[in-house]
Amino acid sequence: MFEDLAGKVVIITGAGSGIGKAMAEQFGEEKANVVLNYRSERHMDAMESSIKLIENAGGKAIKVQADISKENDIDHLIQTTVNHFGTLDIMINNAGFEKAIPTHEMPLDEWQKVIDINLTGAFLGAKAAVNQFLKEDKKGVILNTSSVHDKIPWPNYVNYAASKGGLKLMMETMSMEYAQYGIRINNISPGAIVTEHTKEKFSDPTTRAETLEMIPAKEIGEAEEVANVARFLASDLASYIHGTTIYVDGGMTNYPAFMGCLLYTSDAADEEDSV
Ligand code: BGC
């Protein structure tokens, strides 16, 4: 699909499940060299099956354990990648975490955990990737998996919304610093996507119906639909795209409550006709 991705070296953090797993498998389809990062051993089986898929598609893959919120672990992740594949072309800071807690009850460590994984982890990953790109004089690509909650407030998820809002300006600021070296940095912001993590809530009929109310396309998205955007943004076809966010959300960020105005407009027009 995107021929220039063949042979490129891509790190995907949080590749053991959900959107990260779909990205890893799609980069495999492009015959890329994929480094699947994970933190928890419970993702081992899923990762082994992704690695098989990638290799069967003609790509290469290794898995590297690292806690992306720790600088030493990130350095180990990049170093292992470069030792194994010789270089780094694409860094995808995808690992994320969310848990609902009302703000007035949120312990500091819960606030900190989400900020550490979602924001500090992406900062450390992006910083280390930029250093590697500068060292190699390479026009590398950095993508961050953000969220529609980089602009939509989310009650009970103040730490998550703060982390994603921060990730937006972090990405834009870094892009402004490094675009001059040909380094492209962009965010992908998914809306409601079915993954291992969200499957349960979206199979609850009430939650599902409430969620669909907020989506003009009236569909919950698939991880593959997000991963497709990562392939495109990482490819040379996106060569002039710097410092932007692509929302993959069925229109969720587009003020769906205003869909009611479609009716209002036609009623108003009828009234006018009858005057
Ligand atoms: C979250 C999902 C949520 C969606 C829309 C995403 O960032 O990960 O759990 O359904 O935003 O609210």
mmCIF file of N, CA and C in Angstrom, residues 18-152:
data_model
loop_
_atom_site.group_PDB
_atom_site.id
_atom_site.type_symbol
_atom_site.label_atom_id
_atom_site.label_comp_id
_atom_site.label_asym_id
_atom_site.label_seq_id
_atom_site.Cartn_x
_atom_site.Cartn_y
_atom_site.Cartn_z
ATOM 1 N N GLY A 18 -4.862 -3.794 21.320
ATOM 2 C CA GLY A 18 -5.606 -2.654 20.780
ATOM 3 C C GLY A 18 -4.995 -1.993 19.561
ATOM 4 N N ILE A 19 -4.957 -0.663 19.608
ATOM 5 C CA ILE A 19 -4.505 0.127 18.447
ATOM 6 C C ILE A 19 -3.026 -0.160 18.143
ATOM 7 N N GLY A 20 -2.211 -0.316 19.181
ATOM 8 C CA GLY A 20 -0.788 -0.584 18.972
ATOM 9 C C GLY A 20 -0.554 -1.906 18.259
ATOM 10 N N LYS A 21 -1.348 -2.896 18.628
ATOM 11 C CA LYS A 21 -1.231 -4.220 17.996
ATOM 12 C C LYS A 21 -1.629 -4.121 16.516
ATOM 13 N N ALA A 22 -2.718 -3.415 16.252
ATOM 14 C CA ALA A 22 -3.168 -3.252 14.858
ATOM 15 C C ALA A 22 -2.099 -2.514 14.049
ATOM 16 N N MET A 23 -1.476 -1.507 14.662
ATOM 17 C CA MET A 23 -0.418 -0.769 13.950
ATOM 18 C C MET A 23 0.746 -1.698 13.629
ATOM 19 N N ALA A 24 1.176 -2.488 14.628
ATOM 20 C CA ALA A 24 2.314 -3.383 14.421
ATOM 21 C C ALA A 24 2.026 -4.324 13.246
ATOM 22 N N GLU A 25 0.832 -4.886 13.224
ATOM 23 C CA GLU A 25 0.504 -5.853 12.170
ATOM 24 C C GLU A 25 0.432 -5.168 10.796
ATOM 25 N N GLN A 26 -0.099 -3.940 10.782
ATOM 26 C CA GLN A 26 -0.187 -3.239 9.489
ATOM 27 C C GLN A 26 1.190 -2.842 8.961
ATOM 28 N N PHE A 27 2.087 -2.420 9.858
ATOM 29 C CA PHE A 27 3.443 -2.112 9.387
ATOM 30 C C PHE A 27 4.119 -3.390 8.884
ATOM 31 N N GLY A 28 3.755 -4.523 9.491
ATOM 32 C CA GLY A 28 4.244 -5.814 8.988
ATOM 33 C C GLY A 28 3.768 -6.061 7.568
ATOM 34 N N GLU A 29 2.511 -5.748 7.309
ATOM 35 C CA GLU A 29 1.978 -5.903 5.939
ATOM 36 C C GLU A 29 2.775 -5.077 4.940
ATOM 37 N N GLU A 30 3.336 -3.977 5.430
ATOM 38 C CA GLU A 30 4.144 -3.114 4.550
ATOM 39 C C GLU A 30 5.587 -3.606 4.465
ATOM 40 N N LYS A 31 5.852 -4.754 5.096
ATOM 41 C CA LYS A 31 7.201 -5.346 5.117
ATOM 42 C C LYS A 31 8.206 -4.459 5.847
ATOM 43 N N ALA A 32 7.735 -3.806 6.888
ATOM 44 C CA ALA A 32 8.641 -2.986 7.699
ATOM 45 C C ALA A 32 9.328 -3.869 8.735
ATOM 46 N N ASN A 33 10.349 -3.316 9.384
ATOM 47 C CA ASN A 33 10.987 -3.975 10.529
ATOM 48 C C ASN A 33 10.351 -3.387 11.779
ATOM 49 N N VAL A 34 9.598 -4.207 12.484
ATOM 50 C CA VAL A 34 8.755 -3.686 13.557
ATOM 51 C C VAL A 34 9.297 -4.071 14.932
ATOM 52 N N VAL A 35 9.412 -3.070 15.810
ATOM 53 C CA VAL A 35 9.799 -3.328 17.199
ATOM 54 C C VAL A 35 8.548 -3.148 18.058
ATOM 55 N N LEU A 36 8.090 -4.266 18.623
ATOM 56 C CA LEU A 36 6.865 -4.220 19.430
ATOM 57 C C LEU A 36 7.271 -4.039 20.894
ATOM 58 N N ASN A 37 6.913 -2.894 21.443
ATOM 59 C CA ASN A 37 7.199 -2.662 22.867
ATOM 60 C C ASN A 37 5.996 -3.072 23.705
ATOM 61 N N TYR A 38 6.296 -3.627 24.867
ATOM 62 C CA TYR A 38 5.241 -3.992 25.816
ATOM 63 C C TYR A 38 5.793 -3.799 27.210
ATOM 64 N N ARG A 39 4.874 -3.727 28.181
ATOM 65 C CA ARG A 39 5.331 -3.623 29.565
ATOM 66 C C ARG A 39 4.968 -4.886 30.340
ATOM 67 N N SER A 40 3.715 -5.328 30.129
ATOM 68 C CA SER A 40 3.231 -6.443 30.940
ATOM 69 C C SER A 40 3.343 -7.781 30.201
ATOM 70 N N GLU A 41 3.773 -8.792 30.942
ATOM 71 C CA GLU A 41 3.924 -10.147 30.385
ATOM 72 C C GLU A 41 2.602 -10.704 29.870
ATOM 73 N N ARG A 42 1.478 -10.132 30.351
ATOM 74 C CA ARG A 42 0.194 -10.725 29.950
ATOM 75 C C ARG A 42 -0.081 -10.543 28.453
ATOM 76 N N HIS A 43 0.690 -9.685 27.797
ATOM 77 C CA HIS A 43 0.487 -9.482 26.361
ATOM 78 C C HIS A 43 1.321 -10.426 25.494
ATOM 79 N N MET A 44 2.070 -11.312 26.179
ATOM 80 C CA MET A 44 3.046 -12.140 25.469
ATOM 81 C C MET A 44 2.438 -12.960 24.322
ATOM 82 N N ASP A 45 1.309 -13.654 24.592
ATOM 83 C CA ASP A 45 0.729 -14.513 23.557
ATOM 84 C C ASP A 45 0.283 -13.695 22.353
ATOM 85 N N ALA A 46 -0.392 -12.565 22.661
ATOM 86 C CA ALA A 46 -0.880 -11.708 21.574
ATOM 87 C C ALA A 46 0.297 -11.221 20.734
ATOM 88 N N MET A 47 1.401 -10.917 21.434
ATOM 89 C CA MET A 47 2.536 -10.389 20.689
ATOM 90 C C MET A 47 3.213 -11.443 19.829
ATOM 91 N N GLU A 48 3.279 -12.657 20.373
ATOM 92 C CA GLU A 48 3.866 -13.748 19.580
ATOM 93 C C GLU A 48 3.057 -13.944 18.302
ATOM 94 N N SER A 49 1.719 -13.835 18.427
ATOM 95 C CA SER A 49 0.913 -14.054 17.217
ATOM 96 C C SER A 49 1.065 -12.869 16.246
ATOM 97 N N SER A 50 1.233 -11.651 16.753
ATOM 98 C CA SER A 50 1.507 -10.506 15.852
ATOM 99 C C SER A 50 2.834 -10.707 15.127
ATOM 100 N N ILE A 51 3.833 -11.178 15.876
ATOM 101 C CA ILE A 51 5.166 -11.362 15.261
ATOM 102 C C ILE A 51 5.082 -12.376 14.120
ATOM 103 N N LYS A 52 4.299 -13.442 14.347
ATOM 104 C CA LYS A 52 4.134 -14.452 13.269
ATOM 105 C C LYS A 52 3.483 -13.817 12.041
ATOM 106 N N LEU A 53 2.411 -13.035 12.304
ATOM 107 C CA LEU A 53 1.710 -12.385 11.187
ATOM 108 C C LEU A 53 2.650 -11.484 10.400
ATOM 109 N N ILE A 54 3.460 -10.722 11.139
ATOM 110 C CA ILE A 54 4.388 -9.776 10.495
ATOM 111 C C ILE A 54 5.400 -10.540 9.636
ATOM 112 N N GLU A 55 5.939 -11.611 10.211
ATOM 113 C CA GLU A 55 6.955 -12.375 9.467
ATOM 114 C C GLU A 55 6.342 -13.075 8.248
ATOM 115 N N ASN A 56 5.120 -13.577 8.408
ATOM 116 C CA ASN A 56 4.461 -14.219 7.257
ATOM 117 C C ASN A 56 4.182 -13.226 6.142
ATOM 118 N N ALA A 57 3.996 -11.949 6.536
ATOM 119 C CA ALA A 57 3.717 -10.925 5.524
ATOM 120 C C ALA A 57 5.003 -10.427 4.862
ATOM 121 N N GLY A 58 6.154 -10.880 5.381
ATOM 122 C CA GLY A 58 7.417 -10.456 4.746
ATOM 123 C C GLY A 58 8.148 -9.378 5.529
ATOM 124 N N GLY A 59 7.619 -9.015 6.700
ATOM 125 C CA GLY A 59 8.324 -8.047 7.541
ATOM 126 C C GLY A 59 9.202 -8.764 8.549
ATOM 127 N N LYS A 60 9.854 -7.981 9.411
ATOM 128 C CA LYS A 60 10.640 -8.582 10.493
ATOM 129 C C LYS A 60 10.131 -7.964 11.791
ATOM 130 N N ALA A 61 10.279 -8.707 12.892
ATOM 131 C CA ALA A 61 9.758 -8.166 14.148
ATOM 132 C C ALA A 61 10.536 -8.680 15.349
ATOM 133 N N ILE A 62 10.702 -7.807 16.335
ATOM 134 C CA ILE A 62 11.209 -8.232 17.650
ATOM 135 C C ILE A 62 10.320 -7.587 18.713
ATOM 136 N N LYS A 63 10.346 -8.161 19.907
ATOM 137 C CA LYS A 63 9.597 -7.524 20.996
ATOM 138 C C LYS A 63 10.586 -7.062 22.066
ATOM 139 N N VAL A 64 10.321 -5.907 22.632
ATOM 140 C CA VAL A 64 11.218 -5.354 23.654
ATOM 141 C C VAL A 64 10.380 -4.873 24.836
ATOM 142 N N GLN A 65 10.701 -5.398 26.001
ATOM 143 C CA GLN A 65 9.974 -4.977 27.206
ATOM 144 C C GLN A 65 10.568 -3.658 27.711
ATOM 145 N N ALA A 66 9.709 -2.692 28.013
ATOM 146 C CA ALA A 66 10.193 -1.422 28.564
ATOM 147 C C ALA A 66 9.024 -0.674 29.177
ATOM 148 N N ASP A 67 9.278 -0.027 30.302
ATOM 149 C CA ASP A 67 8.287 0.873 30.894
ATOM 150 C C ASP A 67 8.584 2.253 30.319
ATOM 151 N N ILE A 68 7.720 2.679 29.381
ATOM 152 C CA ILE A 68 8.041 3.877 28.601
ATOM 153 C C ILE A 68 8.024 5.165 29.433
ATOM 154 N N SER A 69 7.541 5.066 30.677
ATOM 155 C CA SER A 69 7.562 6.277 31.508
ATOM 156 C C SER A 69 8.922 6.446 32.204
ATOM 157 N N LYS A 70 9.859 5.526 31.927
ATOM 158 C CA LYS A 70 11.191 5.618 32.555
ATOM 159 C C LYS A 70 12.252 5.869 31.491
ATOM 160 N N GLU A 71 13.067 6.877 31.710
ATOM 161 C CA GLU A 71 14.042 7.276 30.685
ATOM 162 C C GLU A 71 15.037 6.156 30.356
ATOM 163 N N ASN A 72 15.492 5.420 31.375
ATOM 164 C CA ASN A 72 16.443 4.332 31.113
ATOM 165 C C ASN A 72 15.817 3.264 30.227
ATOM 166 N N ASP A 73 14.532 2.986 30.473
ATOM 167 C CA ASP A 73 13.838 1.970 29.670
ATOM 168 C C ASP A 73 13.701 2.427 28.218
ATOM 169 N N ILE A 74 13.391 3.708 28.032
ATOM 170 C CA ILE A 74 13.270 4.245 26.666
ATOM 171 C C ILE A 74 14.619 4.158 25.959
ATOM 172 N N ASP A 75 15.685 4.503 26.663
ATOM 173 C CA ASP A 75 17.020 4.428 26.053
ATOM 174 C C ASP A 75 17.326 2.980 25.649
ATOM 175 N N HIS A 76 16.942 2.046 26.519
ATOM 176 C CA HIS A 76 17.152 0.622 26.224
ATOM 177 C C HIS A 76 16.350 0.206 24.973
ATOM 178 N N LEU A 77 15.122 0.711 24.884
ATOM 179 C CA LEU A 77 14.254 0.391 23.738
ATOM 180 C C LEU A 77 14.895 0.878 22.425
ATOM 181 N N ILE A 78 15.362 2.109 22.432
ATOM 182 C CA ILE A 78 15.960 2.679 21.207
ATOM 183 C C ILE A 78 17.272 1.949 20.890
ATOM 184 N N GLN A 79 18.083 1.717 21.923
ATOM 185 C CA GLN A 79 19.383 1.081 21.711
ATOM 186 C C GLN A 79 19.233 -0.339 21.173
ATOM 187 N N THR A 80 18.278 -1.085 21.750
ATOM 188 C CA THR A 80 18.047 -2.457 21.276
ATOM 189 C C THR A 80 17.619 -2.437 19.810
ATOM 190 N N THR A 81 16.765 -1.475 19.476
ATOM 191 C CA THR A 81 16.283 -1.347 18.097
ATOM 192 C C THR A 81 17.442 -1.087 17.145
ATOM 193 N N VAL A 82 18.280 -0.122 17.517
ATOM 194 C CA VAL A 82 19.392 0.255 16.635
ATOM 195 C C VAL A 82 20.416 -0.883 16.550
ATOM 196 N N ASN A 83 20.663 -1.567 17.687
ATOM 197 C CA ASN A 83 21.598 -2.703 17.645
ATOM 198 C C ASN A 83 21.077 -3.795 16.728
ATOM 199 N N HIS A 84 19.761 -4.024 16.769
ATOM 200 C CA HIS A 84 19.189 -5.135 16.015
ATOM 201 C C HIS A 84 18.969 -4.793 14.533
ATOM 202 N N PHE A 85 18.378 -3.631 14.282
ATOM 203 C CA PHE A 85 18.001 -3.292 12.898
ATOM 204 C C PHE A 85 18.902 -2.224 12.265
ATOM 205 N N GLY A 86 19.824 -1.683 13.051
ATOM 206 C CA GLY A 86 20.809 -0.752 12.478
ATOM 207 C C GLY A 86 20.415 0.712 12.454
ATOM 208 N N THR A 87 19.135 1.003 12.650
ATOM 209 C CA THR A 87 18.691 2.393 12.549
ATOM 210 C C THR A 87 17.297 2.542 13.172
ATOM 211 N N LEU A 88 16.796 3.758 13.168
ATOM 212 C CA LEU A 88 15.394 4.003 13.547
ATOM 213 C C LEU A 88 14.810 4.992 12.535
ATOM 214 N N ASP A 89 13.645 4.659 11.983
ATOM 215 C CA ASP A 89 13.002 5.562 11.024
ATOM 216 C C ASP A 89 11.733 6.184 11.575
ATOM 217 N N ILE A 90 10.966 5.406 12.348
ATOM 218 C CA ILE A 90 9.630 5.859 12.769
ATOM 219 C C ILE A 90 9.429 5.491 14.241
ATOM 220 N N MET A 91 9.043 6.466 15.039
ATOM 221 C CA MET A 91 8.761 6.198 16.456
ATOM 222 C C MET A 91 7.280 6.462 16.702
ATOM 223 N N ILE A 92 6.559 5.457 17.168
ATOM 224 C CA ILE A 92 5.132 5.668 17.449
ATOM 225 C C ILE A 92 4.892 5.529 18.949
ATOM 226 N N ASN A 93 4.637 6.665 19.582
ATOM 227 C CA ASN A 93 4.350 6.690 21.020
ATOM 228 C C ASN A 93 2.862 6.426 21.197
ATOM 229 N N ASN A 94 2.560 5.167 21.406
ATOM 230 C CA ASN A 94 1.158 4.747 21.404
ATOM 231 C C ASN A 94 0.646 4.326 22.779
ATOM 232 N N ALA A 95 1.546 3.888 23.667
ATOM 233 C CA ALA A 95 1.094 3.328 24.955
ATOM 234 C C ALA A 95 0.265 4.366 25.723
ATOM 235 N N GLY A 96 -0.823 3.903 26.310
ATOM 236 C CA GLY A 96 -1.671 4.827 27.066
ATOM 237 C C GLY A 96 -2.455 4.094 28.132
ATOM 238 N N PHE A 97 -3.015 4.873 29.045
ATOM 239 C CA PHE A 97 -3.781 4.269 30.140
ATOM 240 C C PHE A 97 -4.904 5.220 30.540
ATOM 241 N N GLU A 98 -6.064 4.642 30.917
ATOM 242 C CA GLU A 98 -7.177 5.478 31.403
ATOM 243 C C GLU A 98 -7.952 4.728 32.466
ATOM 244 N N LYS A 99 -8.493 5.478 33.419
ATOM 245 C CA LYS A 99 -9.325 4.872 34.462
ATOM 246 C C LYS A 99 -10.209 5.980 35.032
ATOM 247 N N ALA A 100 -11.526 5.707 35.110
ATOM 248 C CA ALA A 100 -12.450 6.749 35.574
ATOM 249 C C ALA A 100 -12.381 6.923 37.092
ATOM 250 N N ILE A 101 -12.142 8.141 37.541
ATOM 251 C CA ILE A 101 -12.197 8.484 38.967
ATOM 252 C C ILE A 101 -12.669 9.946 39.056
ATOM 253 N N PRO A 102 -13.714 10.225 39.839
ATOM 254 C CA PRO A 102 -14.123 11.641 39.974
ATOM 255 C C PRO A 102 -12.944 12.467 40.500
ATOM 256 N N THR A 103 -12.806 13.672 40.000
ATOM 257 C CA THR A 103 -11.614 14.477 40.314
ATOM 258 C C THR A 103 -11.411 14.659 41.818
ATOM 259 N N HIS A 104 -12.524 14.911 42.564
ATOM 260 C CA HIS A 104 -12.343 15.204 43.987
ATOM 261 C C HIS A 104 -11.912 13.974 44.787
ATOM 262 N N GLU A 105 -11.995 12.812 44.152
ATOM 263 C CA GLU A 105 -11.559 11.586 44.849
ATOM 264 C C GLU A 105 -10.246 11.033 44.292
ATOM 265 N N MET A 106 -9.664 11.731 43.327
ATOM 266 C CA MET A 106 -8.501 11.145 42.645
ATOM 267 C C MET A 106 -7.219 11.267 43.482
ATOM 268 N N PRO A 107 -6.658 10.124 43.886
ATOM 269 C CA PRO A 107 -5.389 10.207 44.627
ATOM 270 C C PRO A 107 -4.269 10.704 43.705
ATOM 271 N N LEU A 108 -3.290 11.344 44.292
ATOM 272 C CA LEU A 108 -2.188 11.898 43.502
ATOM 273 C C LEU A 108 -1.513 10.823 42.648
ATOM 274 N N ASP A 109 -1.383 9.601 43.203
ATOM 275 C CA ASP A 109 -0.662 8.593 42.409
ATOM 276 C C ASP A 109 -1.443 8.164 41.163
ATOM 277 N N GLU A 110 -2.793 8.266 41.203
ATOM 278 C CA GLU A 110 -3.582 7.942 39.998
ATOM 279 C C GLU A 110 -3.417 9.041 38.951
ATOM 280 N N TRP A 111 -3.417 10.283 39.421
ATOM 281 C CA TRP A 111 -3.154 11.420 38.520
ATOM 282 C C TRP A 111 -1.792 11.204 37.843
ATOM 283 N N GLN A 112 -0.800 10.921 38.701
ATOM 284 C CA GLN A 112 0.581 10.825 38.239
ATOM 285 C C GLN A 112 0.791 9.679 37.258
ATOM 286 N N LYS A 113 0.133 8.548 37.544
ATOM 287 C CA LYS A 113 0.325 7.364 36.698
ATOM 288 C C LYS A 113 -0.073 7.669 35.237
ATOM 289 N N VAL A 114 -1.233 8.312 35.083
ATOM 290 C CA VAL A 114 -1.722 8.603 33.733
ATOM 291 C C VAL A 114 -0.849 9.655 33.045
ATOM 292 N N ILE A 115 -0.449 10.669 33.800
ATOM 293 C CA ILE A 115 0.443 11.682 33.217
ATOM 294 C C ILE A 115 1.779 11.030 32.828
ATOM 295 N N ASP A 116 2.284 10.149 33.687
ATOM 296 C CA ASP A 116 3.578 9.497 33.416
ATOM 297 C C ASP A 116 3.524 8.652 32.139
ATOM 298 N N ILE A 117 2.460 7.873 31.995
ATOM 299 C CA ILE A 117 2.394 6.983 30.823
ATOM 300 C C ILE A 117 2.034 7.777 29.562
ATOM 301 N N ASN A 118 0.955 8.556 29.643
ATOM 302 C CA ASN A 118 0.413 9.170 28.425
ATOM 303 C C ASN A 118 1.210 10.380 27.941
ATOM 304 N N LEU A 119 1.737 11.153 28.876
ATOM 305 C CA LEU A 119 2.405 12.395 28.468
ATOM 306 C C LEU A 119 3.929 12.283 28.599
ATOM 307 N N THR A 120 4.397 11.925 29.795
ATOM 308 C CA THR A 120 5.856 11.825 29.986
ATOM 309 C C THR A 120 6.424 10.712 29.106
ATOM 310 N N GLY A 121 5.695 9.613 28.977
ATOM 311 C CA GLY A 121 6.157 8.505 28.128
ATOM 312 C C GLY A 121 6.332 8.967 26.680
ATOM 313 N N ALA A 122 5.354 9.732 26.182
ATOM 314 C CA ALA A 122 5.456 10.219 24.801
ATOM 315 C C ALA A 122 6.597 11.230 24.668
ATOM 316 N N PHE A 123 6.772 12.059 25.700
ATOM 317 C CA PHE A 123 7.887 13.027 25.689
ATOM 318 C C PHE A 123 9.232 12.292 25.622
ATOM 319 N N LEU A 124 9.389 11.282 26.487
ATOM 320 C CA LEU A 124 10.664 10.556 26.519
ATOM 321 C C LEU A 124 10.912 9.828 25.197
ATOM 322 N N GLY A 125 9.854 9.231 24.658
ATOM 323 C CA GLY A 125 9.982 8.513 23.384
ATOM 324 C C GLY A 125 10.333 9.464 22.253
ATOM 325 N N ALA A 126 9.654 10.604 22.215
ATOM 326 C CA ALA A 126 9.890 11.575 21.138
ATOM 327 C C ALA A 126 11.287 12.186 21.267
ATOM 328 N N LYS A 127 11.676 12.501 22.504
ATOM 329 C CA LYS A 127 12.996 13.105 22.727
ATOM 330 C C LYS A 127 14.116 12.137 22.287
ATOM 331 N N ALA A 128 13.987 10.882 22.703
ATOM 332 C CA ALA A 128 15.021 9.898 22.350
ATOM 333 C C ALA A 128 15.052 9.672 20.834
ATOM 334 N N ALA A 129 13.879 9.658 20.206
ATOM 335 C CA ALA A 129 13.830 9.452 18.751
ATOM 336 C C ALA A 129 14.473 10.639 18.033
ATOM 337 N N VAL A 130 14.177 11.855 18.480
ATOM 338 C CA VAL A 130 14.785 13.041 17.852
ATOM 339 C C VAL A 130 16.307 12.962 17.960
ATOM 340 N N ASN A 131 16.804 12.581 19.130
ATOM 341 C CA ASN A 131 18.261 12.468 19.297
ATOM 342 C C ASN A 131 18.856 11.459 18.329
ATOM 343 N N GLN A 132 18.160 10.325 18.163
ATOM 344 C CA GLN A 132 18.638 9.301 17.242
ATOM 345 C C GLN A 132 18.610 9.832 15.794
ATOM 346 N N PHE A 133 17.521 10.523 15.448
ATOM 347 C CA PHE A 133 17.407 11.067 14.082
ATOM 348 C C PHE A 133 18.516 12.099 13.820
ATOM 349 N N LEU A 134 18.751 12.972 14.802
ATOM 350 C CA LEU A 134 19.780 14.009 14.615
ATOM 351 C C LEU A 134 21.161 13.355 14.469
ATOM 352 N N LYS A 135 21.392 12.327 15.297
ATOM 353 C CA LYS A 135 22.673 11.622 15.247
ATOM 354 C C LYS A 135 22.902 10.985 13.872
ATOM 355 N N GLU A 136 21.813 10.457 13.308
ATOM 356 C CA GLU A 136 21.932 9.776 12.007
ATOM 357 C C GLU A 136 21.687 10.723 10.842
ATOM 358 N N ASP A 137 21.371 11.989 11.166
ATOM 359 C CA ASP A 137 21.003 12.966 10.139
ATOM 360 C C ASP A 137 19.859 12.415 9.273
ATOM 361 N N LYS A 138 18.820 11.953 9.979
ATOM 362 C CA LYS A 138 17.723 11.269 9.312
ATOM 363 C C LYS A 138 16.419 12.057 9.409
ATOM 364 N N LYS A 139 15.659 12.070 8.299
ATOM 365 C CA LYS A 139 14.344 12.727 8.313
ATOM 366 C C LYS A 139 13.322 11.738 8.862
ATOM 367 N N GLY A 140 13.378 11.517 10.160
ATOM 368 C CA GLY A 140 12.514 10.513 10.775
ATOM 369 C C GLY A 140 11.097 11.020 11.015
ATOM 370 N N VAL A 141 10.260 10.088 11.456
ATOM 371 C CA VAL A 141 8.851 10.397 11.715
ATOM 372 C C VAL A 141 8.517 10.028 13.159
ATOM 373 N N ILE A 142 7.783 10.915 13.833
ATOM 374 C CA ILE A 142 7.265 10.597 15.167
ATOM 375 C C ILE A 142 5.744 10.754 15.126
ATOM 376 N N LEU A 143 5.046 9.726 15.600
ATOM 377 C CA LEU A 143 3.589 9.811 15.724
ATOM 378 C C LEU A 143 3.227 9.529 17.173
ATOM 379 N N ASN A 144 2.250 10.250 17.676
ATOM 380 C CA ASN A 144 1.737 9.972 19.023
ATOM 381 C C ASN A 144 0.270 9.589 18.905
ATOM 382 N N THR A 145 -0.124 8.541 19.605
ATOM 383 C CA THR A 145 -1.553 8.241 19.683
ATOM 384 C C THR A 145 -2.132 9.125 20.783
ATOM 385 N N SER A 146 -2.975 10.075 20.374
ATOM 386 C CA SER A 146 -3.603 10.960 21.353
ATOM 387 C C SER A 146 -5.055 10.520 21.534
ATOM 388 N N SER A 147 -5.993 11.448 21.504
ATOM 389 C CA SER A 147 -7.402 11.107 21.739
ATOM 390 C C SER A 147 -8.261 12.311 21.373
ATOM 391 N N VAL A 148 -9.544 12.045 21.098
ATOM 392 C CA VAL A 148 -10.483 13.176 20.950
ATOM 393 C C VAL A 148 -10.478 14.034 22.211
ATOM 394 N N HIS A 149 -10.020 13.426 23.340
ATOM 395 C CA HIS A 149 -9.979 14.182 24.596
ATOM 396 C C HIS A 149 -8.734 15.054 24.697
ATOM 397 N N ASP A 150 -8.101 15.310 23.547
ATOM 398 C CA ASP A 150 -7.118 16.404 23.530
ATOM 399 C C ASP A 150 -7.852 17.708 23.288
ATOM 400 N N LYS A 151 -9.164 17.596 22.954
ATOM 401 C CA LYS A 151 -9.961 18.830 22.901
ATOM 402 C C LYS A 151 -11.353 18.723 23.522
ATOM 403 N N ILE A 152 -11.866 17.514 23.705
ATOM 404 C CA ILE A 152 -13.167 17.368 24.370
ATOM 405 C C ILE A 152 -12.927 17.087 25.863
#
